[in-house]
Structure formats: C-alpha cells, structure tokens
C-alpha cells in the first residue's frame, strides 16, 4: 500500500504570496529530489478555503493532491447558507479530498457524529474523498478511555456506509471505500505539543481501529490509517517503520517545504 503524507496547513499562512512561496518551494523540492518522492508516496496538501484556488493552479499538473479542511454539512451543492462552501463547489474547483472531523473543529464548532455524517455523505455524493479524523483528548487518554472514544467516533463510519448503500450500488460503495476513505488517528494531546505517543502505542491503536472498521465492512481492512500529532522529520522514519501506519497528517512541519519533504522521504522509502 502506498503511504499518504498529508499537510494540513490549518489557518496558515496569512497571505497568498506566502502560500505561493510554500508551494513553489515544495514543487522545487519534489523535482530536485533524488528519489521521486511524489511517485512513491502520495502527497497531499490542505490549504485554507481561501487559498485552495491559487494552490490548485500551481499543483494541478503534478502528483500532489489537494484537500479542503472542511465542507458544509448543510447541502452538497448550493443554497441559502451564508458563509458556507459545499462539496460540489470544492469538487468543481479541482479539490479531491476533504478533511472531516478534525479535533479543532470538534472542539471549536462542537462537531458531532450527526453533523459529520452529513459532511461525509455530501463529499461522497460529489466524489470527494474523505480523511476522517479521530482521536482522544489528554483526559480521555489518562483515564484509559482511548478505545471507547474511538468506538464512539468510528460509529459514524458504520452509519455512513449504511446510508451510502441506500444511495449507491454495492460496486460504487466498494469503489468509494476502497479509494476515497482515509482514517487519521490524531490524539488531541499530541497535536502541536511536541508530545508523541510511541510507535508501539500508535501501532496498537491503528490495529484496534482496523479491527473496528472490519466489523462494518470487510473491505475496510484495506483502509489507510494515518497518524497525526507532532510529526517531524526526526520522528517520521520511526512511524514509517510500522506496517500499521499508512502515512501521516502533518500540521506545523508541513508549513516548511523542506521539513514536509523530509517527512515524505521517510515514507517514500517504506
Ligand atoms: P501538528 O503536526 O502541528 O501537531 O498538527 C497535527 C494536526 O493537527 C494535523 O491535522
């Protein structure tokens, strides 16, 4: 399985010119790199909504894919929803994926499974792939509740599949879940903190997630499960060494082309 190395730029950087510099640097590094990193691991970037278009212009003929960080839950296409952006609009712009349920959105916008289900269904209906984020808080980790939290968060995948099956035929659903679904395990306490779980801990959690997913649908045994939370060039190779870790979702270290490329390189040799 090809590894995924995805940069979530969050609300960074502050200007279009800084975004363009970041993409130019990234493209320069991918073409000058000794190994064809972009061919050996699947790279993706998720700029802010405002920066999707300029980034798309620059990467459209490259192997780097484009994701949005969010999508509206209110409609798949268009309507009277001031301030929102739909899956259809994003798809039309050339966006291929959406991050869904990042812990920052769960925390600041109280996103729950009911709302996330709508977002997942809208993405699927428009052919956008989804990167569904799950992960426990520090208090939940300390209380030993990680598995229970994951079971609750992953329950949305079961409902999503049930509803997809009522909208699409089995082949279309199989196709979608085989090619356009990624789970990102991001323990909230590891995001932006420099604290990272050990590779063994992440490996065990990913094994648990995979076991849960398989119960919903046997095909989900193949779903890429990636890790996010303080991934840096100096710890990427450790994560890449685990068979259960199919890539990474990178925040801070994705904002410098060089560190993002070093992380991608660690996964390209996997
Ligand atoms: P950091 O890599 O900055 O910890 O962020 C991780 C993250 O939230 C990616 O979605």
Tab-separated table of C-alpha atoms and ligand atoms in Angstrom:
chain	number	residue	atom	x	y	z
A	1	UNK	CA	0.000	0.000	0.000
A	2	UNK	CA	1.289	3.470	-0.932
A	3	UNK	CA	1.748	5.752	2.074
A	4	UNK	CA	-0.058	9.069	2.428
A	5	UNK	CA	1.762	12.199	3.537
A	6	UNK	CA	-0.745	14.982	4.012
A	7	UNK	CA	-0.068	18.554	5.075
A	8	UNK	CA	-2.867	20.260	6.996
A	9	UNK	CA	-1.950	23.933	6.839
A	10	UNK	CA	-4.844	24.957	9.122
A	11	UNK	CA	-5.206	28.770	9.159
A	12	UNK	CA	-1.704	29.312	7.759
A	13	UNK	CA	-0.011	31.174	6.215
A	14	UNK	CA	-1.558	34.649	6.371
A	15	UNK	CA	-1.010	35.772	2.780
A	16	UNK	CA	-1.433	34.460	-0.752
A	17	UNK	CA	2.177	35.308	-1.527
A	18	UNK	CA	3.397	33.185	1.402
A	19	UNK	CA	1.214	30.298	0.200
A	20	UNK	CA	2.636	30.613	-3.292
A	21	UNK	CA	6.174	30.588	-1.948
A	22	UNK	CA	5.410	27.468	0.074
A	23	UNK	CA	4.005	25.650	-2.970
A	24	UNK	CA	6.862	26.816	-5.213
A	25	UNK	CA	9.375	25.534	-2.655
A	26	UNK	CA	7.530	22.239	-2.420
A	27	UNK	CA	7.454	21.792	-6.179
A	28	UNK	CA	11.114	22.719	-6.475
A	29	UNK	CA	11.987	20.128	-3.840
A	30	UNK	CA	9.886	17.372	-5.402
A	31	UNK	CA	11.552	17.875	-8.779
A	32	UNK	CA	15.095	18.191	-7.415
A	33	UNK	CA	14.812	15.262	-5.015
A	34	UNK	CA	16.982	12.204	-5.797
A	35	UNK	CA	14.150	9.778	-5.287
A	36	UNK	CA	10.837	10.505	-6.972
A	37	UNK	CA	9.121	11.065	-3.644
A	38	UNK	CA	5.779	12.145	-5.084
A	39	UNK	CA	5.617	8.926	-7.119
A	40	UNK	CA	6.497	6.704	-4.177
A	41	UNK	CA	4.223	8.132	-1.556
A	42	UNK	CA	1.035	10.025	-2.117
A	43	UNK	CA	1.491	13.649	-1.104
A	44	UNK	CA	-1.431	15.948	-0.418
A	45	UNK	CA	-1.853	19.481	0.903
A	46	UNK	CA	-4.858	21.054	2.615
A	47	UNK	CA	-4.697	24.862	2.446
A	48	UNK	CA	-7.370	27.160	3.895
A	49	UNK	CA	-10.514	27.581	1.797
A	50	UNK	CA	-9.318	30.951	0.554
A	51	UNK	CA	-6.035	29.542	-0.685
A	52	UNK	CA	-7.382	26.437	-2.442
A	53	UNK	CA	-7.637	28.142	-5.803
A	54	UNK	CA	-4.103	29.585	-6.028
A	55	UNK	CA	-2.680	26.290	-4.783
A	56	UNK	CA	-4.772	24.320	-7.266
A	57	UNK	CA	-3.417	26.451	-10.117
A	58	UNK	CA	0.121	25.535	-9.168
A	59	UNK	CA	-0.270	21.824	-8.420
A	60	UNK	CA	-2.922	20.769	-10.940
A	61	UNK	CA	-0.460	19.032	-13.275
A	62	UNK	CA	1.635	17.471	-10.521
A	63	UNK	CA	1.207	14.335	-8.417
A	64	UNK	CA	0.399	16.355	-5.307
A	65	UNK	CA	-3.270	16.099	-4.428
A	66	UNK	CA	-5.494	18.813	-2.969
A	67	UNK	CA	-7.753	18.672	0.075
A	68	UNK	CA	-10.051	21.116	1.804
A	69	UNK	CA	-10.008	21.265	5.606
A	70	UNK	CA	-13.787	21.285	5.877
A	71	UNK	CA	-17.042	21.313	3.940
A	72	UNK	CA	-20.548	22.438	4.824
A	73	UNK	CA	-22.959	19.954	6.409
A	74	UNK	CA	-25.992	21.860	5.154
A	75	UNK	CA	-26.052	20.971	1.485
A	76	UNK	CA	-23.994	19.008	-1.027
A	77	UNK	CA	-24.477	21.575	-3.784
A	78	UNK	CA	-25.826	25.111	-3.221
A	79	UNK	CA	-28.355	27.109	-1.208
A	80	UNK	CA	-29.001	29.961	1.228
A	81	UNK	CA	-26.210	29.140	3.687
A	82	UNK	CA	-24.214	32.328	4.216
A	83	UNK	CA	-20.519	31.786	4.736
A	84	UNK	CA	-20.535	28.110	3.762
A	85	UNK	CA	-18.786	26.214	0.969
A	86	UNK	CA	-20.181	22.999	-0.497
A	87	UNK	CA	-18.655	19.730	-1.654
A	88	UNK	CA	-19.894	20.441	-5.207
A	89	UNK	CA	-18.151	23.834	-5.269
A	90	UNK	CA	-14.935	22.315	-3.989
A	91	UNK	CA	-15.057	19.459	-6.475
A	92	UNK	CA	-15.688	21.937	-9.279
A	93	UNK	CA	-12.566	23.850	-8.241
A	94	UNK	CA	-10.427	20.720	-8.591
A	95	UNK	CA	-10.320	19.716	-4.922
A	96	UNK	CA	-10.099	15.924	-4.497
A	97	UNK	CA	-10.424	15.340	-0.751
A	98	UNK	CA	-11.845	16.811	2.444
A	99	UNK	CA	-10.563	16.519	5.971
A	100	UNK	CA	-13.611	15.793	8.122
A	101	UNK	CA	-13.954	15.991	11.911
A	102	UNK	CA	-10.564	17.417	12.798
A	103	UNK	CA	-10.355	17.742	16.594
A	104	UNK	CA	-10.070	21.528	16.272
A	105	UNK	CA	-13.458	21.589	14.540
A	106	UNK	CA	-14.925	19.144	17.049
A	107	UNK	CA	-13.655	21.427	19.837
A	108	UNK	CA	-14.418	24.917	18.468
A	109	UNK	CA	-17.564	24.128	16.472
A	110	UNK	CA	-18.956	21.255	18.550
A	111	UNK	CA	-18.983	18.954	15.539
A	112	UNK	CA	-20.597	15.644	16.436
A	113	UNK	CA	-21.321	12.401	14.575
A	114	UNK	CA	-24.697	13.596	13.326
A	115	UNK	CA	-23.152	16.617	11.626
A	116	UNK	CA	-20.101	14.701	10.431
A	117	UNK	CA	-22.361	12.125	8.806
A	118	UNK	CA	-23.896	14.852	6.624
A	119	UNK	CA	-20.458	16.089	5.624
A	120	UNK	CA	-19.327	12.557	4.746
A	121	UNK	CA	-22.439	11.933	2.657
A	122	UNK	CA	-22.094	15.250	0.817
A	123	UNK	CA	-18.463	14.504	-0.010
A	124	UNK	CA	-19.307	11.019	-1.268
A	125	UNK	CA	-22.203	12.299	-3.363
A	126	UNK	CA	-19.851	14.739	-5.125
A	127	UNK	CA	-16.953	12.308	-5.474
A	128	UNK	CA	-14.715	13.995	-2.902
A	129	UNK	CA	-12.595	11.607	-0.852
A	130	UNK	CA	-12.643	11.945	2.944
A	131	UNK	CA	-9.978	11.926	5.613
A	132	UNK	CA	-11.925	11.316	8.801
A	133	UNK	CA	-10.039	12.391	11.935
A	134	UNK	CA	-10.488	10.583	15.234
A	135	UNK	CA	-8.579	10.686	18.494
A	136	UNK	CA	-8.871	11.030	22.243
A	137	UNK	CA	-8.191	14.048	24.469
A	138	UNK	CA	-5.486	14.023	27.105
A	139	UNK	CA	-8.031	13.470	29.898
A	140	UNK	CA	-9.530	10.542	27.986
A	141	UNK	CA	-6.066	9.111	27.384
A	142	UNK	CA	-5.170	9.462	31.079
A	143	UNK	CA	-8.415	7.760	32.060
A	144	UNK	CA	-7.625	4.830	29.753
A	145	UNK	CA	-10.670	5.620	27.600
A	146	UNK	CA	-8.961	5.768	24.197
A	147	UNK	CA	-10.668	2.681	22.770
A	148	UNK	CA	-14.088	3.702	23.997
A	149	UNK	CA	-13.707	7.182	22.462
A	150	UNK	CA	-12.602	5.662	19.164
A	151	UNK	CA	-15.550	3.271	19.111
A	152	UNK	CA	-17.913	6.239	19.550
A	153	UNK	CA	-16.163	8.344	16.904
A	154	UNK	CA	-15.920	5.482	14.397
A	155	UNK	CA	-19.620	4.701	14.747
A	156	UNK	CA	-20.230	7.396	12.130
A	157	UNK	CA	-18.434	5.238	9.562
A	158	UNK	CA	-20.984	2.464	10.086
A	159	UNK	CA	-23.945	4.816	9.567
A	160	UNK	CA	-22.168	6.427	6.620
A	161	UNK	CA	-21.778	3.054	4.911
A	162	UNK	CA	-25.383	2.095	5.584
A	163	UNK	CA	-26.632	5.333	4.060
A	164	UNK	CA	-24.225	5.124	1.129
A	165	UNK	CA	-25.597	1.676	0.336
A	166	UNK	CA	-29.080	3.121	0.129
A	167	UNK	CA	-27.857	5.746	-2.379
A	168	UNK	CA	-25.295	3.890	-4.485
A	169	UNK	CA	-24.951	0.333	-5.749
A	170	UNK	CA	-22.596	-2.097	-3.998
A	171	UNK	CA	-19.884	-1.670	-6.601
A	172	UNK	CA	-19.929	2.119	-6.265
A	173	UNK	CA	-19.772	1.864	-2.476
A	174	UNK	CA	-16.920	-0.652	-2.659
A	175	UNK	CA	-15.123	1.622	-5.046
A	176	UNK	CA	-15.596	4.658	-2.813
A	177	UNK	CA	-14.466	2.989	0.376
A	178	UNK	CA	-11.515	1.322	-1.338
A	179	UNK	CA	-10.163	4.501	-2.906
A	180	UNK	CA	-11.562	7.540	-1.171
A	181	UNK	CA	-11.634	6.872	2.546
A	182	UNK	CA	-8.742	7.513	4.908
A	183	UNK	CA	-8.849	7.461	8.710
A	184	UNK	CA	-6.472	9.796	10.552
A	185	UNK	CA	-5.745	8.926	14.173
A	186	UNK	CA	-4.775	12.157	15.891
A	187	UNK	CA	-4.574	12.015	19.685
A	188	UNK	CA	-5.576	15.556	20.651
A	189	UNK	CA	-2.833	15.766	23.277
A	190	UNK	CA	-0.175	15.198	20.612
A	191	UNK	CA	-1.334	17.986	18.279
A	192	UNK	CA	1.043	20.936	18.281
A	193	UNK	CA	2.523	19.910	21.631
A	194	UNK	CA	5.684	18.035	20.696
A	195	UNK	CA	4.395	15.114	22.802
A	196	UNK	CA	4.139	11.959	20.752
A	197	UNK	CA	2.885	8.502	21.589
A	198	UNK	CA	5.394	5.726	20.965
A	199	UNK	CA	5.300	3.913	17.642
A	200	UNK	CA	4.137	0.800	19.511
A	201	UNK	CA	1.242	2.719	21.042
A	202	UNK	CA	0.180	4.132	17.648
A	203	UNK	CA	0.576	0.705	16.050
A	204	UNK	CA	-1.709	-0.827	18.672
A	205	UNK	CA	-4.338	1.899	18.265
A	206	UNK	CA	-4.279	1.561	14.471
A	207	UNK	CA	-4.716	-2.199	14.850
A	208	UNK	CA	-7.723	-1.528	17.058
A	209	UNK	CA	-9.211	0.940	14.543
A	210	UNK	CA	-8.705	-1.560	11.710
A	211	UNK	CA	-10.449	-4.258	13.736
A	212	UNK	CA	-13.420	-1.958	14.354
A	213	UNK	CA	-13.676	-0.948	10.698
A	214	UNK	CA	-13.618	-4.560	9.512
A	215	UNK	CA	-16.720	-5.303	11.508
A	216	UNK	CA	-18.554	-2.652	9.468
A	217	UNK	CA	-17.322	-3.943	6.111
A	218	UNK	CA	-14.607	-6.487	5.278
A	219	UNK	CA	-13.190	-4.161	2.615
A	220	UNK	CA	-12.250	-1.646	5.301
A	221	UNK	CA	-9.336	-3.870	6.299
A	222	UNK	CA	-7.520	-2.069	3.451
A	223	UNK	CA	-8.436	1.466	4.543
A	224	UNK	CA	-5.341	3.597	5.029
A	225	UNK	CA	-4.966	4.597	8.683
A	226	UNK	CA	-2.588	7.504	9.115
A	227	UNK	CA	-1.181	9.130	12.239
A	228	UNK	CA	-1.163	12.842	13.126
A	229	UNK	CA	0.237	14.814	16.062
A	230	UNK	CA	3.686	16.458	16.244
A	231	UNK	CA	5.078	14.513	13.284
A	232	UNK	CA	8.502	15.964	12.454
A	233	UNK	CA	11.398	14.977	10.196
A	234	UNK	CA	13.193	13.414	13.163
A	235	UNK	CA	10.370	11.053	14.165
A	236	UNK	CA	8.830	10.324	10.741
A	237	UNK	CA	11.060	7.344	9.946
A	238	UNK	CA	10.029	5.651	13.206
A	239	UNK	CA	6.369	5.946	12.301
A	240	UNK	CA	7.070	4.854	8.714
A	241	UNK	CA	8.629	1.638	10.015
A	242	UNK	CA	5.293	0.346	11.331
A	243	UNK	CA	3.171	-1.702	8.939
A	244	UNK	CA	0.059	-0.373	10.646
A	245	UNK	CA	0.897	3.289	9.974
A	246	UNK	CA	-0.046	4.063	6.392
A	247	UNK	CA	1.057	7.669	6.400
A	248	UNK	CA	0.861	10.879	8.386
A	249	UNK	CA	-1.223	14.026	8.735
A	250	UNK	CA	1.208	16.832	9.396
A	251	UNK	CA	0.436	20.286	10.831
A	252	UNK	CA	3.313	22.575	11.822
A	253	UNK	CA	6.052	20.696	9.963
A	254	UNK	CA	4.047	20.928	6.723
A	255	UNK	CA	4.485	24.704	6.672
A	256	UNK	CA	8.119	24.432	5.579
A	257	UNK	CA	8.701	22.699	2.264
A	258	UNK	CA	11.920	21.131	3.459
A	259	UNK	CA	10.569	19.534	6.611
A	260	UNK	CA	7.454	18.312	4.784
A	261	UNK	CA	9.631	16.761	2.086
A	262	UNK	CA	11.877	15.100	4.664
A	263	UNK	CA	8.795	13.512	6.204
A	264	UNK	CA	7.587	12.404	2.765
A	265	UNK	CA	11.004	10.943	2.055
A	266	UNK	CA	10.783	8.791	5.185
A	267	UNK	CA	7.528	7.321	3.841
A	268	UNK	CA	8.716	7.090	0.227
A	269	UNK	CA	11.334	4.501	1.156
A	270	UNK	CA	8.799	2.426	3.065
B	1	LIG	P1	0.905	19.173	14.348
B	1	LIG	O1	1.679	18.354	13.341
B	1	LIG	O2	1.248	20.626	14.298
B	1	LIG	O3	0.956	18.575	15.717
B	1	LIG	O4	-0.654	19.112	13.880
B	1	LIG	C1	-1.229	17.874	13.627
B	1	LIG	C2	-2.568	18.077	13.046
B	1	LIG	O5	-3.482	18.539	13.705
B	1	LIG	C3	-2.761	17.728	11.627
B	1	LIG	O6	-4.099	17.686	11.294
